[in-house]
Amino acid sequence: MTLKVYPKLLLLFLFNSVWTRTVRQVYDDLDPEHWSHYTFECPKECFCPPSFPNALYCDNKGLKEIPAIPARIWYLYLQNNFIETISEKPFVNASHLRWINLNKNKITNNGIESGVLSKLKRLLYLFLEDNELEEVPAPLPGGLEQLRLARNKISRIPEGVFSNLENLTMLDLHHNSLLDSALQSDTFQGLNNLMQLNIAKNSLKKMPVSIPANTLQLFLDNNSIEVIPENYFSTIPKVTFLRLNYNKLSDDGIPPNGFNVSSILDLQLSHNQLTKIPPINAHLEHLHLDHNRIKSVNGTQICPVSIAVAEDYGFYGNIPRLRYLRLDGNEIKPPIPLDIMICFQLLQAVVI
């Protein structure tokens, strides 16, 4: 059966559109009439495309250190090398940098010269995935919009490291070594505009505390979370996409209305230990419950409104908005109960 995941595709389209627009705006700001003010030397280890004079490609070059960055460079690609250190010397003239990709290198915290990152005042995007960091590097540039630190060895988040990052919209910490003790009540203080927080594939047993209030996407897959605290989502009233796949959630660990939250449109609870479908909100559009321990489905019980009301509303009424329901990998046998179809009249796909 074809899986329909329109909200994710829309999100990807919007993200790519925003990214493309940002790059174009930054590129257009560098008027060709002003290029004559820049020297066009190119480090011998790198590639400088004539059609994109403010980009420097040093990826996949076997580099062990960062070359001197020319003043004109805004986009710096250093991924897939053997770089161990980030020192101030290569960046002496690089005052216009907006984007640095250092993914897949050998960088440790001890290899980052004190204060070198915070001196890059115009930096918006910093990618340090697949390195050997043991804690979030600090201090960081105050204007950062995206910080990607996935697949490191991070077990510690220094106090106040995010306090001045009010422009940050994406923080990716997935696939690290974070314990519950690493996430204190003030850990995310200052992230007033954060939209996406990814802490999947860590070692959490509890839901993280004090998530920024503007968070739209919260990814907590592949942890060991057992309990959703009462009224947990009241402090993040805008959360739209919630992923809790591959955890240890059971029926007892979810409050009666734990997921009955009007802001949540996409709820993923696959590969947990649920034996029944938790109460959901009428606004929910995508629900993933595959690979749990559910034996049966009662549409009358899980319908966010009464079946009679749902039937009376008709197609144009204010009926529940669920469009996609995944229940495979449980102990449910077809056919789909009729009351499910009566309640969720907008359903486009059911996987069972």
mmCIF file of C-alpha atoms in Angstrom:
data_model
loop_
_atom_site.group_PDB
_atom_site.id
_atom_site.type_symbol
_atom_site.label_atom_id
_atom_site.label_comp_id
_atom_site.label_asym_id
_atom_site.label_seq_id
_atom_site.Cartn_x
_atom_site.Cartn_y
_atom_site.Cartn_z
ATOM 1 C CA MET A 1 0.000 0.000 0.000
ATOM 2 C CA THR A 2 1.300 3.438 -0.884
ATOM 3 C CA LEU A 3 2.293 5.458 2.155
ATOM 4 C CA LYS A 4 1.031 9.007 2.012
ATOM 5 C CA VAL A 5 3.094 11.408 4.089
ATOM 6 C CA TYR A 6 2.083 14.763 2.744
ATOM 7 C CA PRO A 7 2.984 16.832 5.840
ATOM 8 C CA LYS A 8 6.575 15.558 5.693
ATOM 9 C CA LEU A 9 6.824 16.303 1.987
ATOM 10 C CA LEU A 10 5.414 19.765 2.599
ATOM 11 C CA LEU A 11 7.902 20.313 5.406
ATOM 12 C CA LEU A 12 10.779 19.178 3.167
ATOM 13 C CA PHE A 13 9.572 21.474 0.386
ATOM 14 C CA LEU A 14 9.294 24.421 2.762
ATOM 15 C CA PHE A 15 12.706 23.716 4.299
ATOM 16 C CA ASN A 16 14.357 23.480 0.877
ATOM 17 C CA SER A 17 12.563 26.619 -0.269
ATOM 18 C CA VAL A 18 13.727 28.548 2.785
ATOM 19 C CA TRP A 19 17.281 27.223 2.376
ATOM 20 C CA THR A 20 17.335 28.096 -1.336
ATOM 21 C CA ARG A 21 15.938 31.542 -0.671
ATOM 22 C CA THR A 22 18.504 32.160 2.073
ATOM 23 C CA VAL A 23 21.400 31.116 -0.151
ATOM 24 C CA ARG A 24 20.115 33.220 -3.022
ATOM 25 C CA GLN A 25 19.665 36.244 -0.809
ATOM 26 C CA VAL A 26 23.159 35.934 0.576
ATOM 27 C CA TYR A 27 24.576 35.346 -2.904
ATOM 28 C CA ASP A 28 22.672 38.286 -4.382
ATOM 29 C CA ASP A 29 23.889 40.578 -1.605
ATOM 30 C CA LEU A 30 27.394 40.226 -2.983
ATOM 31 C CA ASP A 31 27.051 42.597 -5.932
ATOM 32 C CA PRO A 32 29.323 41.624 -8.873
ATOM 33 C CA GLU A 33 30.391 45.269 -9.106
ATOM 34 C CA HIS A 34 32.075 44.830 -5.720
ATOM 35 C CA TRP A 35 33.923 41.625 -6.563
ATOM 36 C CA SER A 36 36.878 43.679 -7.736
ATOM 37 C CA HIS A 37 37.520 44.518 -4.078
ATOM 38 C CA TYR A 38 38.348 40.860 -3.420
ATOM 39 C CA THR A 39 41.417 38.968 -4.462
ATOM 40 C CA PHE A 40 40.646 35.673 -6.137
ATOM 41 C CA GLU A 41 43.439 33.531 -4.798
ATOM 42 C CA CYS A 42 42.401 29.940 -4.250
ATOM 43 C CA PRO A 43 44.075 27.554 -1.810
ATOM 44 C CA LYS A 44 45.885 24.923 -3.876
ATOM 45 C CA GLU A 45 44.096 22.133 -1.979
ATOM 46 C CA CYS A 46 40.636 23.446 -2.860
ATOM 47 C CA PHE A 47 38.362 24.291 -5.771
ATOM 48 C CA CYS A 48 37.023 27.800 -6.373
ATOM 49 C CA PRO A 49 34.180 27.759 -8.930
ATOM 50 C CA PRO A 50 34.275 30.900 -11.133
ATOM 51 C CA SER A 51 30.468 30.945 -11.231
ATOM 52 C CA PHE A 52 30.234 31.010 -7.414
ATOM 53 C CA PRO A 53 33.147 33.220 -6.265
ATOM 54 C CA ASN A 54 32.140 33.321 -2.608
ATOM 55 C CA ALA A 55 32.242 29.526 -2.190
ATOM 56 C CA LEU A 56 35.292 27.385 -1.392
ATOM 57 C CA TYR A 57 35.201 23.602 -1.893
ATOM 58 C CA CYS A 58 37.832 21.719 0.101
ATOM 59 C CA ASP A 59 35.841 18.538 0.688
ATOM 60 C CA ASN A 60 37.242 15.044 0.069
ATOM 61 C CA LYS A 61 40.819 16.314 -0.248
ATOM 62 C CA GLY A 62 42.532 14.324 2.481
ATOM 63 C CA LEU A 63 43.215 17.515 4.446
ATOM 64 C CA LYS A 64 44.627 17.346 7.971
ATOM 65 C CA GLU A 65 44.242 21.053 8.647
ATOM 66 C CA ILE A 66 42.130 23.957 7.444
ATOM 67 C CA PRO A 67 43.802 26.060 4.715
ATOM 68 C CA ALA A 68 43.884 29.865 4.799
ATOM 69 C CA ILE A 69 40.388 31.102 3.889
ATOM 70 C CA PRO A 70 40.242 34.072 1.480
ATOM 71 C CA ALA A 71 38.304 37.157 2.558
ATOM 72 C CA ARG A 72 35.656 36.792 -0.141
ATOM 73 C CA ILE A 73 34.427 33.367 1.048
ATOM 74 C CA TRP A 74 30.923 33.010 2.492
ATOM 75 C CA TYR A 75 30.430 29.250 2.019
ATOM 76 C CA LEU A 76 33.128 26.846 3.164
ATOM 77 C CA TYR A 77 32.984 23.099 2.475
ATOM 78 C CA LEU A 78 35.519 21.002 4.415
ATOM 79 C CA GLN A 79 33.616 17.742 4.908
ATOM 80 C CA ASN A 80 35.133 14.273 4.483
ATOM 81 C CA ASN A 81 38.701 15.074 5.492
ATOM 82 C CA PHE A 82 41.024 14.240 8.408
ATOM 83 C CA ILE A 83 40.964 17.649 10.110
ATOM 84 C CA GLU A 84 41.629 17.463 13.856
ATOM 85 C CA THR A 85 41.792 21.128 14.854
ATOM 86 C CA ILE A 86 39.990 24.422 14.335
ATOM 87 C CA SER A 87 42.415 27.261 14.984
ATOM 88 C CA GLU A 88 42.099 31.005 14.510
ATOM 89 C CA LYS A 89 44.885 31.380 11.945
ATOM 90 C CA PRO A 90 43.012 30.110 8.820
ATOM 91 C CA PHE A 91 40.082 32.457 9.554
ATOM 92 C CA VAL A 92 42.017 35.694 10.056
ATOM 93 C CA ASN A 93 40.639 37.185 6.819
ATOM 94 C CA ALA A 94 37.386 35.208 6.684
ATOM 95 C CA SER A 95 35.096 37.804 8.210
ATOM 96 C CA HIS A 96 32.213 37.115 5.792
ATOM 97 C CA LEU A 97 31.692 33.413 6.486
ATOM 98 C CA ARG A 98 28.021 32.369 6.648
ATOM 99 C CA TRP A 99 28.321 28.611 6.203
ATOM 100 C CA ILE A 100 30.876 26.048 7.379
ATOM 101 C CA ASN A 101 30.567 22.322 6.719
ATOM 102 C CA LEU A 102 33.087 20.298 8.768
ATOM 103 C CA ASN A 103 31.172 17.022 8.791
ATOM 104 C CA LYS A 104 33.100 13.746 8.827
ATOM 105 C CA ASN A 105 36.427 14.881 10.205
ATOM 106 C CA LYS A 106 38.429 14.071 13.370
ATOM 107 C CA ILE A 107 37.686 17.181 15.429
ATOM 108 C CA THR A 108 37.746 16.964 19.233
ATOM 109 C CA ASN A 109 36.897 19.629 21.786
ATOM 110 C CA ASN A 110 40.566 19.954 22.676
ATOM 111 C CA GLY A 111 41.271 20.621 19.018
ATOM 112 C CA ILE A 112 39.043 23.712 18.920
ATOM 113 C CA GLU A 113 41.008 26.830 19.843
ATOM 114 C CA SER A 114 39.331 28.818 22.591
ATOM 115 C CA GLY A 115 36.960 31.459 21.217
ATOM 116 C CA VAL A 116 37.668 30.725 17.551
ATOM 117 C CA LEU A 117 34.038 29.934 16.646
ATOM 118 C CA SER A 118 32.501 32.890 18.468
ATOM 119 C CA LYS A 119 34.721 35.251 16.465
ATOM 120 C CA LEU A 120 32.935 34.262 13.268
ATOM 121 C CA LYS A 121 30.310 36.944 13.820
ATOM 122 C CA ARG A 122 28.368 36.415 10.590
ATOM 123 C CA LEU A 123 28.190 32.635 10.702
ATOM 124 C CA LEU A 124 24.657 31.255 10.251
ATOM 125 C CA TYR A 125 25.183 27.533 9.630
ATOM 126 C CA LEU A 126 27.684 25.314 11.438
ATOM 127 C CA PHE A 127 27.872 21.612 10.590
ATOM 128 C CA LEU A 128 30.086 19.421 12.799
ATOM 129 C CA GLU A 129 28.443 16.038 12.340
ATOM 130 C CA ASP A 130 30.425 12.784 12.440
ATOM 131 C CA ASN A 131 33.370 14.086 14.453
ATOM 132 C CA GLU A 132 34.767 13.167 17.879
ATOM 133 C CA LEU A 133 33.260 15.882 20.066
ATOM 134 C CA GLU A 134 32.480 14.937 23.667
ATOM 135 C CA GLU A 135 30.546 18.113 24.495
ATOM 136 C CA VAL A 136 28.825 20.932 22.674
ATOM 137 C CA PRO A 137 31.583 23.374 21.639
ATOM 138 C CA ALA A 138 31.539 26.783 23.296
ATOM 139 C CA PRO A 139 31.363 29.682 22.902
ATOM 140 C CA LEU A 140 29.373 29.788 19.657
ATOM 141 C CA PRO A 141 28.581 32.652 17.246
ATOM 142 C CA GLY A 142 25.529 34.571 18.443
ATOM 143 C CA GLY A 143 23.917 34.719 14.993
ATOM 144 C CA LEU A 144 23.765 30.980 14.343
ATOM 145 C CA GLU A 145 20.558 29.700 12.759
ATOM 146 C CA GLN A 146 21.468 26.008 12.444
ATOM 147 C CA LEU A 147 23.786 23.878 14.572
ATOM 148 C CA ARG A 148 24.263 20.253 13.537
ATOM 149 C CA LEU A 149 26.206 18.013 15.917
ATOM 150 C CA ALA A 150 24.824 14.572 15.102
ATOM 151 C CA ARG A 151 26.897 11.398 15.403
ATOM 152 C CA ASN A 152 29.547 12.599 17.817
ATOM 153 C CA LYS A 153 30.283 11.390 21.362
ATOM 154 C CA ILE A 154 28.575 14.262 23.141
ATOM 155 C CA SER A 155 27.632 13.493 26.730
ATOM 156 C CA ARG A 156 27.834 17.000 28.161
ATOM 157 C CA ILE A 157 26.236 20.352 27.347
ATOM 158 C CA PRO A 158 28.137 23.195 29.037
ATOM 159 C CA GLU A 159 26.050 25.572 31.138
ATOM 160 C CA GLY A 160 24.845 28.586 29.174
ATOM 161 C CA VAL A 161 26.202 27.375 25.827
ATOM 162 C CA PHE A 162 22.915 28.249 24.072
ATOM 163 C CA SER A 163 22.044 31.346 26.105
ATOM 164 C CA ASN A 164 22.952 33.839 23.372
ATOM 165 C CA LEU A 165 21.645 31.855 20.393
ATOM 166 C CA GLU A 166 18.244 33.462 20.092
ATOM 167 C CA ASN A 167 18.323 33.151 16.278
ATOM 168 C CA LEU A 168 18.875 29.388 16.294
ATOM 169 C CA THR A 169 16.021 27.540 14.567
ATOM 170 C CA MET A 170 17.528 24.027 14.303
ATOM 171 C CA LEU A 171 19.550 22.085 16.881
ATOM 172 C CA ASP A 172 20.528 18.551 15.925
ATOM 173 C CA LEU A 173 22.085 16.410 18.667
ATOM 174 C CA HIS A 174 20.933 13.000 17.522
ATOM 175 C CA HIS A 175 23.093 9.902 17.794
ATOM 176 C CA ASN A 176 25.232 11.059 20.711
ATOM 177 C CA SER A 177 25.672 9.884 24.324
ATOM 178 C CA LEU A 178 23.341 12.199 26.223
ATOM 179 C CA LEU A 179 21.876 11.012 29.534
ATOM 180 C CA ASP A 180 18.974 12.630 31.377
ATOM 181 C CA SER A 181 21.465 14.361 33.669
ATOM 182 C CA ALA A 182 22.894 16.279 30.710
ATOM 183 C CA LEU A 183 19.579 18.073 30.133
ATOM 184 C CA GLN A 184 18.940 20.473 32.996
ATOM 185 C CA SER A 185 16.072 22.932 33.394
ATOM 186 C CA ASP A 186 18.179 25.742 31.918
ATOM 187 C CA THR A 187 20.010 23.771 29.212
ATOM 188 C CA PHE A 188 17.969 25.212 26.345
ATOM 189 C CA GLN A 189 17.556 28.653 27.886
ATOM 190 C CA GLY A 190 17.941 31.373 25.274
ATOM 191 C CA LEU A 191 16.685 29.352 22.298
ATOM 192 C CA ASN A 192 13.631 31.526 21.888
ATOM 193 C CA ASN A 193 13.179 30.850 18.162
ATOM 194 C CA LEU A 194 14.054 27.163 18.032
ATOM 195 C CA MET A 195 11.776 25.250 15.663
ATOM 196 C CA GLN A 196 13.400 21.824 15.419
ATOM 197 C CA LEU A 197 15.077 19.892 18.245
ATOM 198 C CA ASN A 198 16.485 16.458 17.471
ATOM 199 C CA ILE A 199 17.695 14.371 20.429
ATOM 200 C CA ALA A 200 17.015 10.975 18.859
ATOM 201 C CA LYS A 201 19.401 8.047 19.392
ATOM 202 C CA ASN A 202 20.730 9.069 22.776
ATOM 203 C CA SER A 203 20.363 7.425 26.207
ATOM 204 C CA LEU A 204 17.387 9.299 27.640
ATOM 205 C CA LYS A 205 14.976 7.567 30.011
ATOM 206 C CA LYS A 206 12.798 10.626 30.612
ATOM 207 C CA MET A 207 11.248 13.320 28.479
ATOM 208 C CA PRO A 208 13.657 16.287 28.372
ATOM 209 C CA VAL A 209 12.735 19.248 30.558
ATOM 210 C CA SER A 210 12.222 22.881 29.560
ATOM 211 C CA ILE A 211 11.962 22.422 25.795
ATOM 212 C CA PRO A 212 11.812 25.892 24.127
ATOM 213 C CA ALA A 213 8.218 27.055 23.849
ATOM 214 C CA ASN A 214 8.319 27.716 20.091
ATOM 215 C CA THR A 215 9.481 24.222 19.155
ATOM 216 C CA LEU A 216 7.505 22.784 16.235
ATOM 217 C CA GLN A 217 9.358 19.510 15.701
ATOM 218 C CA LEU A 218 10.584 17.316 18.552
ATOM 219 C CA PHE A 219 12.423 14.118 17.655
ATOM 220 C CA LEU A 220 13.118 11.638 20.477
ATOM 221 C CA ASP A 221 13.298 8.328 18.621
ATOM 222 C CA ASN A 222 15.583 5.511 19.788
ATOM 223 C CA ASN A 223 15.872 6.393 23.456
ATOM 224 C CA SER A 224 14.551 4.492 26.485
ATOM 225 C CA ILE A 225 11.699 6.803 27.478
ATOM 226 C CA GLU A 226 8.997 5.099 29.548
ATOM 227 C CA VAL A 227 6.736 7.903 30.787
ATOM 228 C CA ILE A 228 5.105 11.059 29.404
ATOM 229 C CA PRO A 229 4.604 13.476 32.336
ATOM 230 C CA GLU A 230 1.149 14.905 32.944
ATOM 231 C CA ASN A 231 0.520 18.086 30.901
ATOM 232 C CA TYR A 232 3.998 17.792 29.380
ATOM 233 C CA PHE A 233 3.033 19.476 26.101
ATOM 234 C CA SER A 234 1.386 22.490 27.721
ATOM 235 C CA THR A 235 4.822 24.144 27.862
ATOM 236 C CA ILE A 236 5.432 23.588 24.138
ATOM 237 C CA PRO A 237 2.043 24.610 22.766
ATOM 238 C CA LYS A 238 3.200 24.811 19.132
ATOM 239 C CA VAL A 239 4.641 21.317 18.772
ATOM 240 C CA THR A 240 3.387 19.873 15.481
ATOM 241 C CA PHE A 241 5.624 16.908 14.681
ATOM 242 C CA LEU A 242 6.394 14.507 17.527
ATOM 243 C CA ARG A 243 8.513 11.387 17.080
ATOM 244 C CA LEU A 244 8.852 8.843 19.883
ATOM 245 C CA ASN A 245 9.531 5.710 17.862
ATOM 246 C CA TYR A 246 11.699 2.967 19.381
ATOM 247 C CA ASN A 247 11.214 3.829 23.047
ATOM 248 C CA LYS A 248 9.703 1.901 25.992
ATOM 249 C CA LEU A 249 6.312 3.545 26.269
ATOM 250 C CA SER A 250 3.522 1.423 27.716
ATOM 251 C CA ASP A 251 -0.140 2.215 28.388
ATOM 252 C CA ASP A 252 0.659 3.013 32.020
ATOM 253 C CA GLY A 253 3.318 5.514 31.002
ATOM 254 C CA ILE A 254 0.899 7.757 29.090
ATOM 255 C CA PRO A 255 -1.533 10.058 30.977
ATOM 256 C CA PRO A 256 -5.212 9.783 29.963
ATOM 257 C CA ASN A 257 -4.952 12.771 27.628
ATOM 258 C CA GLY A 258 -1.194 12.810 27.172
ATOM 259 C CA PHE A 259 -1.382 13.054 23.375
ATOM 260 C CA ASN A 260 -4.761 14.759 23.151
ATOM 261 C CA VAL A 261 -3.032 17.968 22.047
ATOM 262 C CA SER A 262 -4.544 20.188 19.372
ATOM 263 C CA SER A 263 -1.216 21.360 17.944
ATOM 264 C CA ILE A 264 0.108 17.870 17.132
ATOM 265 C CA LEU A 265 -0.504 16.924 13.499
ATOM 266 C CA ASP A 266 1.994 14.073 13.128
ATOM 267 C CA LEU A 267 2.427 11.606 16.021
ATOM 268 C CA GLN A 268 4.838 8.685 15.731
ATOM 269 C CA LEU A 269 4.796 5.997 18.424
ATOM 270 C CA SER A 270 6.065 3.019 16.446
ATOM 271 C CA HIS A 271 8.062 0.223 18.112
ATOM 272 C CA ASN A 272 6.888 0.777 21.681
ATOM 273 C CA GLN A 273 4.934 -1.432 24.109
ATOM 274 C CA LEU A 274 1.399 -0.095 23.739
ATOM 275 C CA THR A 275 -1.553 -2.466 23.867
ATOM 276 C CA LYS A 276 -4.166 0.133 22.953
ATOM 277 C CA ILE A 277 -4.443 3.355 20.996
ATOM 278 C CA PRO A 278 -4.077 6.379 23.293
ATOM 279 C CA PRO A 279 -6.667 9.185 23.104
ATOM 280 C CA ILE A 280 -5.912 11.576 20.246
ATOM 281 C CA ASN A 281 -7.064 15.025 19.236
ATOM 282 C CA ALA A 282 -9.407 15.725 16.333
ATOM 283 C CA HIS A 283 -6.679 17.832 14.675
ATOM 284 C CA LEU A 284 -4.236 14.916 14.350
ATOM 285 C CA GLU A 285 -3.542 13.999 10.710
ATOM 286 C CA HIS A 286 -0.883 11.241 10.837
ATOM 287 C CA LEU A 287 -0.671 8.495 13.454
ATOM 288 C CA HIS A 288 2.061 5.823 13.480
ATOM 289 C CA LEU A 289 1.431 2.937 15.898
ATOM 290 C CA ASP A 290 3.043 0.061 14.042
ATOM 291 C CA HIS A 291 5.012 -2.619 15.870
ATOM 292 C CA ASN A 292 3.386 -2.304 19.272
ATOM 293 C CA ARG A 293 1.264 -4.918 21.098
ATOM 294 C CA ILE A 294 -2.197 -3.764 20.034
ATOM 295 C CA LYS A 295 -4.652 -6.635 19.524
ATOM 296 C CA SER A 296 -7.812 -4.804 18.499
ATOM 297 C CA VAL A 297 -9.130 -1.414 17.477
ATOM 298 C CA ASN A 298 -12.405 0.058 18.635
ATOM 299 C CA GLY A 299 -13.314 3.100 16.560
ATOM 300 C CA THR A 300 -15.994 4.191 19.008
ATOM 301 C CA GLN A 301 -13.435 4.360 21.822
ATOM 302 C CA ILE A 302 -10.644 6.147 19.946
ATOM 303 C CA CYS A 303 -12.803 8.614 18.016
ATOM 304 C CA PRO A 304 -12.078 12.170 19.272
ATOM 305 C CA VAL A 305 -15.802 12.948 18.942
ATOM 306 C CA SER A 306 -18.771 10.659 19.378
ATOM 307 C CA ILE A 307 -19.463 8.368 16.451
ATOM 308 C CA ALA A 308 -22.975 9.810 16.149
ATOM 309 C CA VAL A 309 -21.614 13.331 15.933
ATOM 310 C CA ALA A 310 -18.967 12.314 13.372
ATOM 311 C CA GLU A 311 -21.594 10.633 11.228
ATOM 312 C CA ASP A 312 -23.889 13.657 11.363
ATOM 313 C CA TYR A 313 -21.163 16.159 10.443
ATOM 314 C CA GLY A 314 -20.758 14.801 6.938
ATOM 315 C CA PHE A 315 -17.828 15.489 4.634
ATOM 316 C CA TYR A 316 -17.850 19.262 5.026
ATOM 317 C CA GLY A 317 -18.277 19.342 8.761
ATOM 318 C CA ASN A 318 -15.779 19.686 11.567
ATOM 319 C CA ILE A 319 -14.871 15.993 11.582
ATOM 320 C CA PRO A 320 -11.615 14.443 12.833
ATOM 321 C CA ARG A 321 -8.763 15.151 10.425
ATOM 322 C CA LEU A 322 -6.876 11.856 10.586
ATOM 323 C CA ARG A 323 -5.667 10.987 7.081
ATOM 324 C CA TYR A 324 -3.036 8.309 7.689
ATOM 325 C CA LEU A 325 -3.112 5.465 10.206
ATOM 326 C CA ARG A 326 -0.396 2.836 10.513
ATOM 327 C CA LEU A 327 -1.098 -0.252 12.618
ATOM 328 C CA ASP A 328 0.989 -3.004 11.001
ATOM 329 C CA GLY A 329 3.271 -5.118 13.161
ATOM 330 C CA ASN A 330 0.606 -5.477 15.858
ATOM 331 C CA GLU A 331 -1.817 -8.361 16.446
ATOM 332 C CA ILE A 332 -4.713 -6.745 14.607
ATOM 333 C CA LYS A 333 -6.452 -8.702 11.897
ATOM 334 C CA PRO A 334 -8.441 -7.235 8.997
ATOM 335 C CA PRO A 335 -11.001 -6.049 8.159
ATOM 336 C CA ILE A 336 -10.878 -2.469 9.367
ATOM 337 C CA PRO A 337 -13.799 -1.836 11.752
ATOM 338 C CA LEU A 338 -16.596 0.165 10.176
ATOM 339 C CA ASP A 339 -16.695 2.646 13.058
ATOM 340 C CA ILE A 340 -13.101 3.641 12.225
ATOM 341 C CA MET A 341 -14.235 4.724 8.763
ATOM 342 C CA ILE A 342 -17.314 6.459 10.151
ATOM 343 C CA CYS A 343 -15.245 8.463 12.614
ATOM 344 C CA PHE A 344 -12.249 9.272 10.422
ATOM 345 C CA GLN A 345 -13.938 10.173 7.178
ATOM 346 C CA LEU A 346 -10.837 11.847 5.746
ATOM 347 C CA LEU A 347 -8.692 8.703 6.011
ATOM 348 C CA GLN A 348 -6.688 8.158 2.833
ATOM 349 C CA ALA A 349 -4.492 5.248 3.951
ATOM 350 C CA VAL A 350 -4.658 2.597 6.667
ATOM 351 C CA VAL A 351 -1.806 0.124 7.009
ATOM 352 C CA ILE A 352 -2.853 -2.908 9.029
#
